[in-house]
mmCIF file of C-alpha atoms and ligand atoms in Angstrom:
data_model
loop_
_atom_site.group_PDB
_atom_site.id
_atom_site.type_symbol
_atom_site.label_atom_id
_atom_site.label_comp_id
_atom_site.label_asym_id
_atom_site.label_seq_id
_atom_site.Cartn_x
_atom_site.Cartn_y
_atom_site.Cartn_z
ATOM 1 C CA MET A 1460 11.313 13.213 -17.453
ATOM 2 C CA GLY A 1461 13.564 10.767 -15.231
ATOM 3 C CA LYS A 1462 11.820 7.817 -13.596
ATOM 4 C CA THR A 1463 10.320 8.127 -10.182
ATOM 5 C CA ARG A 1464 12.261 5.648 -7.748
ATOM 6 C CA ILE A 1465 10.018 3.996 -5.138
ATOM 7 C CA LEU A 1466 10.166 1.234 -2.312
ATOM 8 C CA ILE A 1467 6.885 -0.597 -1.783
ATOM 9 C CA ASP A 1468 6.054 -1.586 1.908
ATOM 10 C CA THR A 1469 3.409 -4.522 1.659
ATOM 11 C CA ASP A 1470 1.155 -6.553 3.430
ATOM 12 C CA ILE A 1471 1.131 -8.844 0.275
ATOM 13 C CA GLY A 1472 -0.748 -12.154 1.042
ATOM 14 C CA ASP A 1473 -4.381 -11.381 2.037
ATOM 15 C CA ASP A 1474 -6.173 -9.022 -0.454
ATOM 16 C CA VAL A 1475 -5.004 -9.679 -4.151
ATOM 17 C CA ASP A 1476 -4.500 -5.992 -4.610
ATOM 18 C CA ASP A 1477 -0.885 -5.802 -3.146
ATOM 19 C CA ALA A 1478 0.058 -8.258 -5.916
ATOM 20 C CA LEU A 1479 -1.629 -6.188 -8.420
ATOM 21 C CA ALA A 1480 -0.115 -3.016 -7.137
ATOM 22 C CA ILE A 1481 3.430 -4.701 -7.477
ATOM 23 C CA ALA A 1482 2.694 -6.016 -10.842
ATOM 24 C CA LEU A 1483 1.447 -2.490 -12.033
ATOM 25 C CA ALA A 1484 4.723 -0.736 -10.817
ATOM 26 C CA LEU A 1485 6.913 -3.574 -12.276
ATOM 27 C CA LYS A 1486 4.982 -2.885 -15.747
ATOM 28 C CA SER A 1487 5.402 1.032 -15.450
ATOM 29 C CA THR A 1488 8.235 2.559 -17.476
ATOM 30 C CA GLU A 1489 7.752 5.690 -15.387
ATOM 31 C CA LEU A 1490 8.717 3.868 -12.301
ATOM 32 C CA GLU A 1491 11.946 2.229 -10.746
ATOM 33 C CA VAL A 1492 11.319 -0.259 -7.956
ATOM 34 C CA ALA A 1493 14.244 0.263 -5.515
ATOM 35 C CA GLY A 1494 12.939 -2.334 -3.072
ATOM 36 C CA ILE A 1495 10.034 -4.216 -1.550
ATOM 37 C CA THR A 1496 9.674 -4.609 2.291
ATOM 38 C CA THR A 1497 6.916 -6.746 3.866
ATOM 39 C CA VAL A 1498 4.907 -5.952 7.070
ATOM 40 C CA TYR A 1499 2.116 -7.375 9.270
ATOM 41 C CA ARG A 1500 1.726 -10.778 11.001
ATOM 42 C CA ASN A 1501 3.639 -13.355 9.132
ATOM 43 C CA ALA A 1502 6.108 -10.794 7.356
ATOM 44 C CA GLU A 1503 8.236 -13.919 6.412
ATOM 45 C CA MET A 1504 5.760 -15.696 4.496
ATOM 46 C CA ARG A 1505 4.632 -12.335 2.711
ATOM 47 C CA ALA A 1506 8.327 -11.737 1.769
ATOM 48 C CA GLN A 1507 8.217 -15.488 0.195
ATOM 49 C CA LEU A 1508 5.199 -14.201 -1.883
ATOM 50 C CA ALA A 1509 6.778 -11.164 -2.901
ATOM 51 C CA LEU A 1510 9.793 -13.087 -3.900
ATOM 52 C CA GLN A 1511 7.718 -15.794 -5.892
ATOM 53 C CA LEU A 1512 5.677 -12.791 -7.662
ATOM 54 C CA LEU A 1513 9.134 -11.225 -8.804
ATOM 55 C CA HIS A 1514 10.413 -14.621 -9.832
ATOM 56 C CA VAL A 1515 7.306 -14.925 -12.271
ATOM 57 C CA MET A 1516 7.677 -11.485 -13.534
ATOM 58 C CA GLY A 1517 11.315 -11.820 -14.074
ATOM 59 C CA ALA A 1518 12.552 -9.015 -11.451
ATOM 60 C CA THR A 1519 14.291 -10.990 -8.961
ATOM 61 C CA ASP A 1520 17.127 -8.371 -8.867
ATOM 62 C CA ILE A 1521 14.811 -6.108 -6.557
ATOM 63 C CA PRO A 1522 15.653 -6.740 -2.932
ATOM 64 C CA VAL A 1523 12.976 -8.144 -0.793
ATOM 65 C CA ALA A 1524 13.238 -7.305 2.786
ATOM 66 C CA THR A 1525 11.010 -8.946 5.729
ATOM 67 C CA GLY A 1526 9.970 -6.474 8.077
ATOM 68 C CA ILE A 1527 7.905 -6.347 11.391
ATOM 69 C CA GLY A 1528 5.110 -8.594 12.128
ATOM 70 C CA GLN A 1529 3.774 -6.958 15.275
ATOM 71 C CA PRO A 1530 2.275 -3.591 15.270
ATOM 72 C CA ILE A 1531 3.521 -1.361 17.769
ATOM 73 C CA ARG A 1532 0.551 -1.747 20.334
ATOM 74 C CA ASN A 1533 -1.886 -4.110 18.752
ATOM 75 C CA LYS A 1534 -0.954 -7.652 19.246
ATOM 76 C CA VAL A 1535 -1.291 -9.920 16.521
ATOM 77 C CA ASP A 1536 -0.538 -13.815 15.855
ATOM 78 C CA SER A 1537 2.432 -13.644 13.576
ATOM 79 C CA THR A 1538 2.323 -17.246 12.602
ATOM 80 C CA VAL A 1539 -0.908 -17.200 10.533
ATOM 81 C CA ILE A 1540 -0.281 -18.119 6.938
ATOM 82 C CA PRO A 1541 -1.720 -15.531 4.590
ATOM 83 C CA HIS A 1542 -4.390 -17.179 2.239
ATOM 84 C CA GLN A 1543 -2.365 -16.134 -1.150
ATOM 85 C CA CYS A 1544 0.676 -17.947 0.288
ATOM 86 C CA ARG A 1545 -1.072 -21.435 -0.035
ATOM 87 C CA ASN A 1546 0.534 -22.068 -3.304
ATOM 88 C CA ILE A 1547 4.070 -21.388 -2.660
ATOM 89 C CA LYS A 1548 5.513 -24.864 -3.368
ATOM 90 C CA THR A 1549 9.290 -23.572 -3.650
ATOM 91 C CA THR A 1550 11.669 -21.978 -0.920
ATOM 92 C CA TYR A 1551 13.030 -18.816 -2.289
ATOM 93 C CA PRO A 1552 16.280 -17.862 -0.897
ATOM 94 C CA PRO A 1553 16.331 -14.447 0.528
ATOM 95 C CA ASN A 1554 17.806 -11.861 -2.159
ATOM 96 C CA CYS A 1555 18.486 -9.031 0.624
ATOM 97 C CA SER A 1556 20.379 -9.513 3.743
ATOM 98 C CA LEU A 1557 18.901 -6.450 5.556
ATOM 99 C CA HIS A 1558 15.899 -6.021 7.676
ATOM 100 C CA ALA A 1559 13.228 -4.124 6.084
ATOM 101 C CA VAL A 1560 13.597 -1.211 8.093
ATOM 102 C CA GLU A 1561 17.187 -1.242 7.316
ATOM 103 C CA LEU A 1562 16.342 -1.403 3.696
ATOM 104 C CA ILE A 1563 14.051 1.583 3.857
ATOM 105 C CA ILE A 1564 16.579 3.546 5.464
ATOM 106 C CA ALA A 1565 19.401 2.544 3.042
ATOM 107 C CA THR A 1566 17.259 3.334 0.161
ATOM 108 C CA LEU A 1567 16.448 7.004 1.400
ATOM 109 C CA ARG A 1568 20.160 7.379 2.043
ATOM 110 C CA GLU A 1569 21.052 6.422 -1.420
ATOM 111 C CA ASP A 1570 18.578 8.666 -2.907
ATOM 112 C CA PRO A 1571 16.423 10.945 -0.638
ATOM 113 C CA ASP A 1572 13.897 11.589 -3.570
ATOM 114 C CA THR A 1573 12.869 7.900 -3.423
ATOM 115 C CA VAL A 1574 9.102 7.873 -2.698
ATOM 116 C CA LEU A 1575 8.052 5.434 0.021
ATOM 117 C CA VAL A 1576 4.875 3.639 -0.846
ATOM 118 C CA PRO A 1577 3.162 1.912 2.189
ATOM 119 C CA ILE A 1578 0.271 -0.384 0.999
ATOM 120 C CA GLY A 1579 0.081 -2.206 4.340
ATOM 121 C CA PRO A 1580 0.072 -1.053 7.914
ATOM 122 C CA PHE A 1581 2.619 1.466 8.689
ATOM 123 C CA THR A 1582 4.801 -0.328 11.258
ATOM 124 C CA ASN A 1583 8.222 -0.545 8.929
ATOM 125 C CA ILE A 1584 7.800 2.911 7.800
ATOM 126 C CA ALA A 1585 7.054 4.367 11.400
ATOM 127 C CA ILE A 1586 10.097 2.532 12.796
ATOM 128 C CA ALA A 1587 12.404 3.638 10.139
ATOM 129 C CA ALA A 1588 11.000 7.400 10.630
ATOM 130 C CA LYS A 1589 11.992 7.068 14.319
ATOM 131 C CA LEU A 1590 15.590 5.851 13.466
ATOM 132 C CA ALA A 1591 16.400 8.345 10.685
ATOM 133 C CA PRO A 1592 14.358 11.381 11.524
ATOM 134 C CA GLU A 1593 16.631 13.345 9.199
ATOM 135 C CA LEU A 1594 15.852 11.488 5.981
ATOM 136 C CA PHE A 1595 11.999 11.397 6.626
ATOM 137 C CA ALA A 1596 12.038 15.420 7.207
ATOM 138 C CA ARG A 1597 12.536 15.781 3.542
ATOM 139 C CA SER A 1598 10.751 12.456 2.283
ATOM 140 C CA ARG A 1599 7.688 11.747 0.306
ATOM 141 C CA ILE A 1600 5.194 9.090 1.246
ATOM 142 C CA VAL A 1601 2.272 7.950 -1.089
ATOM 143 C CA ALA A 1602 0.223 5.411 1.066
ATOM 144 C CA MET A 1603 -3.038 3.437 0.552
ATOM 145 C CA GLY A 1604 -4.638 4.352 3.742
ATOM 146 C CA GLY A 1605 -7.298 6.308 5.627
ATOM 147 C CA ALA A 1606 -10.894 6.792 4.960
ATOM 148 C CA PHE A 1607 -11.733 10.532 4.893
ATOM 149 C CA GLY A 1608 -15.151 11.765 5.813
ATOM 150 C CA ALA A 1609 -15.893 8.246 7.012
ATOM 151 C CA VAL A 1610 -16.891 7.400 10.497
ATOM 152 C CA TYR A 1611 -15.178 4.086 10.588
ATOM 153 C CA PRO A 1612 -11.476 3.137 10.606
ATOM 154 C CA GLU A 1613 -9.696 1.884 7.529
ATOM 155 C CA TYR A 1614 -7.622 -1.360 7.843
ATOM 156 C CA ASN A 1615 -4.052 -0.323 7.321
ATOM 157 C CA ILE A 1616 -4.575 2.532 9.894
ATOM 158 C CA MET A 1617 -6.609 0.399 12.126
ATOM 159 C CA CYS A 1618 -3.902 -2.301 12.300
ATOM 160 C CA ASP A 1619 -1.289 0.061 13.504
ATOM 161 C CA PRO A 1620 -2.659 3.547 14.578
ATOM 162 C CA GLU A 1621 0.412 4.437 16.594
ATOM 163 C CA ALA A 1622 2.724 3.898 13.467
ATOM 164 C CA ALA A 1623 0.320 5.922 11.221
ATOM 165 C CA ASN A 1624 0.761 8.745 14.001
ATOM 166 C CA ILE A 1625 4.355 8.484 14.029
ATOM 167 C CA VAL A 1626 4.466 8.796 10.099
ATOM 168 C CA LEU A 1627 2.234 11.715 10.044
ATOM 169 C CA SER A 1628 4.445 13.517 12.778
ATOM 170 C CA SER A 1629 7.811 12.638 10.797
ATOM 171 C CA GLY A 1630 7.815 15.698 8.821
ATOM 172 C CA ALA A 1631 7.442 13.776 5.579
ATOM 173 C CA ARG A 1632 5.192 14.822 2.878
ATOM 174 C CA VAL A 1633 2.382 12.342 3.347
ATOM 175 C CA GLU A 1634 -0.100 11.731 0.771
ATOM 176 C CA PHE A 1635 -2.974 9.453 1.398
ATOM 177 C CA VAL A 1636 -4.947 7.466 -1.096
ATOM 178 C CA GLY A 1637 -8.117 6.544 1.204
ATOM 179 C CA LEU A 1638 -10.552 3.849 1.079
ATOM 180 C CA ASP A 1639 -13.470 6.205 0.302
ATOM 181 C CA VAL A 1640 -11.709 7.018 -2.944
ATOM 182 C CA THR A 1641 -10.164 3.422 -3.855
ATOM 183 C CA ALA A 1642 -13.545 1.770 -3.153
ATOM 184 C CA GLN A 1643 -14.806 3.467 -6.360
ATOM 185 C CA CYS A 1644 -12.198 1.353 -8.430
ATOM 186 C CA VAL A 1645 -13.871 -2.238 -8.452
ATOM 187 C CA LEU A 1646 -13.359 -4.682 -11.418
ATOM 188 C CA SER A 1647 -16.757 -5.626 -13.150
ATOM 189 C CA GLU A 1648 -17.473 -9.312 -13.637
ATOM 190 C CA ASN A 1649 -16.786 -8.746 -17.389
ATOM 191 C CA GLU A 1650 -13.271 -7.173 -16.677
ATOM 192 C CA VAL A 1651 -12.580 -10.217 -14.071
ATOM 193 C CA ASP A 1652 -13.721 -12.618 -16.799
ATOM 194 C CA ARG A 1653 -11.462 -11.103 -19.569
ATOM 195 C CA ILE A 1654 -8.542 -11.262 -17.012
ATOM 196 C CA TYR A 1655 -9.342 -15.028 -16.410
ATOM 197 C CA HIS A 1656 -8.938 -15.565 -20.327
ATOM 198 C CA CYS A 1657 -5.231 -14.010 -20.354
ATOM 199 C CA SER A 1658 -2.661 -16.546 -21.317
ATOM 200 C CA GLY A 1659 0.722 -14.983 -20.439
ATOM 201 C CA ALA A 1660 2.502 -16.741 -17.321
ATOM 202 C CA ALA A 1661 2.636 -13.694 -15.418
ATOM 203 C CA GLU A 1662 -0.935 -12.915 -16.093
ATOM 204 C CA ARG A 1663 -2.009 -16.705 -15.323
ATOM 205 C CA TYR A 1664 -0.011 -16.451 -12.097
ATOM 206 C CA LEU A 1665 -1.893 -13.094 -10.992
ATOM 207 C CA CYS A 1666 -4.951 -14.690 -12.058
ATOM 208 C CA SER A 1667 -4.349 -17.726 -9.531
ATOM 209 C CA LEU A 1668 -3.782 -15.359 -6.853
ATOM 210 C CA MET A 1669 -7.164 -13.329 -7.789
ATOM 211 C CA ASP A 1670 -8.930 -16.617 -7.757
ATOM 212 C CA ILE A 1671 -7.826 -17.231 -4.051
ATOM 213 C CA TRP A 1672 -8.978 -13.844 -3.083
ATOM 214 C CA LEU A 1673 -12.313 -14.267 -4.882
ATOM 215 C CA HIS A 1674 -12.849 -17.501 -2.883
ATOM 216 C CA THR A 1675 -11.568 -16.735 0.602
ATOM 217 C CA SER A 1676 -12.620 -13.060 1.089
ATOM 218 C CA ILE A 1677 -16.249 -12.060 1.995
ATOM 219 C CA ALA A 1678 -15.782 -9.132 -0.232
ATOM 220 C CA GLY A 1679 -16.207 -11.272 -3.469
ATOM 221 C CA LYS A 1680 -14.890 -8.716 -5.683
ATOM 222 C CA VAL A 1681 -11.514 -7.180 -6.763
ATOM 223 C CA THR A 1682 -11.205 -3.378 -5.681
ATOM 224 C CA LEU A 1683 -8.106 -1.630 -6.719
ATOM 225 C CA HIS A 1684 -7.125 -0.079 -3.359
ATOM 226 C CA ASP A 1685 -3.410 -0.738 -3.532
ATOM 227 C CA PRO A 1686 -3.030 -0.229 -7.369
ATOM 228 C CA LEU A 1687 -4.324 3.183 -7.078
ATOM 229 C CA ALA A 1688 -1.383 4.445 -5.076
ATOM 230 C CA ILE A 1689 0.788 3.188 -7.770
ATOM 231 C CA ALA A 1690 -1.546 4.574 -10.693
ATOM 232 C CA TYR A 1691 -1.358 7.915 -9.077
ATOM 233 C CA LEU A 1692 2.513 8.015 -9.187
ATOM 234 C CA VAL A 1693 2.288 6.779 -12.729
ATOM 235 C CA ASP A 1694 -0.492 9.487 -13.788
ATOM 236 C CA PRO A 1695 -0.776 12.252 -11.114
ATOM 237 C CA GLY A 1696 -3.874 13.720 -12.764
ATOM 238 C CA LEU A 1697 -5.850 10.330 -11.934
ATOM 239 C CA LEU A 1698 -6.731 11.700 -8.381
ATOM 240 C CA ASN A 1699 -7.751 15.213 -7.241
ATOM 241 C CA MET A 1700 -5.877 15.721 -4.084
ATOM 242 C CA ARG A 1701 -6.421 18.476 -1.080
ATOM 243 C CA SER A 1702 -4.126 19.506 1.726
ATOM 244 C CA VAL A 1703 -6.003 19.058 5.215
ATOM 245 C CA PRO A 1704 -5.212 18.713 8.753
ATOM 246 C CA VAL A 1705 -5.247 14.867 9.516
ATOM 247 C CA ALA A 1706 -5.320 13.332 12.938
ATOM 248 C CA VAL A 1707 -5.481 9.335 13.693
ATOM 249 C CA GLU A 1708 -7.849 8.525 16.615
ATOM 250 C CA MET A 1709 -5.845 6.574 19.138
ATOM 251 C CA ASP A 1710 -7.885 5.725 21.897
ATOM 252 C CA GLY A 1711 -11.872 5.364 20.866
ATOM 253 C CA GLU A 1712 -13.189 2.208 21.485
ATOM 254 C CA MET A 1713 -15.064 2.123 18.261
ATOM 255 C CA THR A 1714 -13.042 4.550 16.356
ATOM 256 C CA ARG A 1715 -9.304 3.627 17.124
ATOM 257 C CA GLY A 1716 -7.533 4.061 13.806
ATOM 258 C CA LEU A 1717 -10.067 6.612 12.483
ATOM 259 C CA THR A 1718 -8.534 9.184 10.199
ATOM 260 C CA ALA A 1719 -10.373 12.465 11.145
ATOM 261 C CA VAL A 1720 -10.100 15.481 8.929
ATOM 262 C CA LEU A 1721 -9.920 18.230 11.640
ATOM 263 C CA ARG A 1722 -11.902 21.003 10.052
ATOM 264 C CA THR A 1723 -13.766 22.871 12.889
ATOM 265 C CA PRO A 1724 -15.928 25.889 12.899
ATOM 266 C CA PHE A 1725 -14.228 27.275 15.912
ATOM 267 C CA ARG A 1726 -11.531 29.859 14.446
ATOM 268 C CA GLN A 1727 -9.350 29.781 17.345
ATOM 269 C CA ARG A 1728 -8.847 26.088 17.373
ATOM 270 C CA GLN A 1729 -8.536 26.121 13.597
ATOM 271 C CA ALA A 1730 -5.507 28.516 13.788
ATOM 272 C CA GLU A 1731 -3.844 25.572 15.657
ATOM 273 C CA LEU A 1732 -4.523 22.826 13.069
ATOM 274 C CA GLU A 1733 -1.920 22.864 10.200
ATOM 275 C CA ASP A 1734 -2.482 21.002 7.086
ATOM 276 C CA ASN A 1735 -0.102 18.037 7.659
ATOM 277 C CA ALA A 1736 -1.228 15.702 4.765
ATOM 278 C CA ARG A 1737 -2.647 15.692 1.293
ATOM 279 C CA ILE A 1738 -5.694 13.319 0.721
ATOM 280 C CA ALA A 1739 -7.412 11.971 -2.572
ATOM 281 C CA VAL A 1740 -10.788 13.309 -2.864
ATOM 282 C CA ASP A 1741 -11.762 12.224 -6.211
ATOM 283 C CA VAL A 1742 -10.663 9.719 -8.844
ATOM 284 C CA ASN A 1743 -11.060 9.063 -12.531
ATOM 285 C CA VAL A 1744 -12.301 5.553 -12.351
ATOM 286 C CA PRO A 1745 -12.223 4.412 -16.109
ATOM 287 C CA LYS A 1746 -8.702 5.853 -16.250
ATOM 288 C CA ALA A 1747 -7.709 4.010 -13.073
ATOM 289 C CA LYS A 1748 -8.960 0.751 -14.511
ATOM 290 C CA GLU A 1749 -7.449 1.321 -17.780
ATOM 291 C CA ILE A 1750 -4.201 1.975 -16.428
ATOM 292 C CA LEU A 1751 -4.032 -1.234 -14.737
ATOM 293 C CA LEU A 1752 -5.664 -3.485 -17.133
ATOM 294 C CA SER A 1753 -3.855 -2.509 -20.102
ATOM 295 C CA ARG A 1754 -0.263 -2.531 -18.225
ATOM 296 C CA VAL A 1755 -0.740 -5.660 -16.381
ATOM 297 C CA PHE A 1756 -3.075 -7.606 -18.330
ATOM 298 C CA ASN A 1757 -2.479 -6.353 -22.006
ATOM 299 C CA MET A 1758 -6.193 -5.478 -22.086
HETATM 300 CA CA1 LIG B 1926 -2.130 -4.111 1.317
#
């Protein structure tokens, strides 16, 4: 079977899981990473971090394009330096002259079968969908995002609900690997300890990023949110998926960004609600961890 060509759209720099997801993609022979685009707040610094990661992993031939910092309606401070960028000592010259949105469109144009993998807020993907609707009408998107069956909004959707709504309406085949499923994939203290004892240069580098995350986040643990979207592309049997009608709550004071599965007991209404996405409903946790630990850390 041929490789699956993917483009990763990332908010690398806060949670360490983006770096782990990119590393997993680079270490997976089933995948070909056609490009990396950065999004949300300080997208320039995030691109620097992505370039540093590619440098460490010997993959600087993969284009990295800086994207949009400001969500469509939410207002954020784009000058904030993401925590994980604090150890960037070198300035990495850009290896791509395109804007992220241009790279997304160019990549789809080159090969419409390229799978878009947003693992941050959907701003870049949404603007690309607006500019090139004909490409999105036949494209596939595998996103880390949403929390299904939850009464709270998930971060990636909450940061830019309008963008998520545009992507859902784009006609693309959208698959969500949601927080309710990814949150089950937490590395144990023993697994983190074993990672800290890895000796390779790339492993040590990822370890330094993990260390920053563990010392700056209130979570205090490493959860494989974003890597799970990549692992699913490597091994589709890892997740149980279900087709459902999904809507993004746009206006709720407490629930803006909530991803609602619109199942209703009112039959008349139900007829209007077409399945517009597939969502993960279950994950093989040991297998998900094994994929990441064996490929990225040789464990
Ligand atoms: Ca992310």
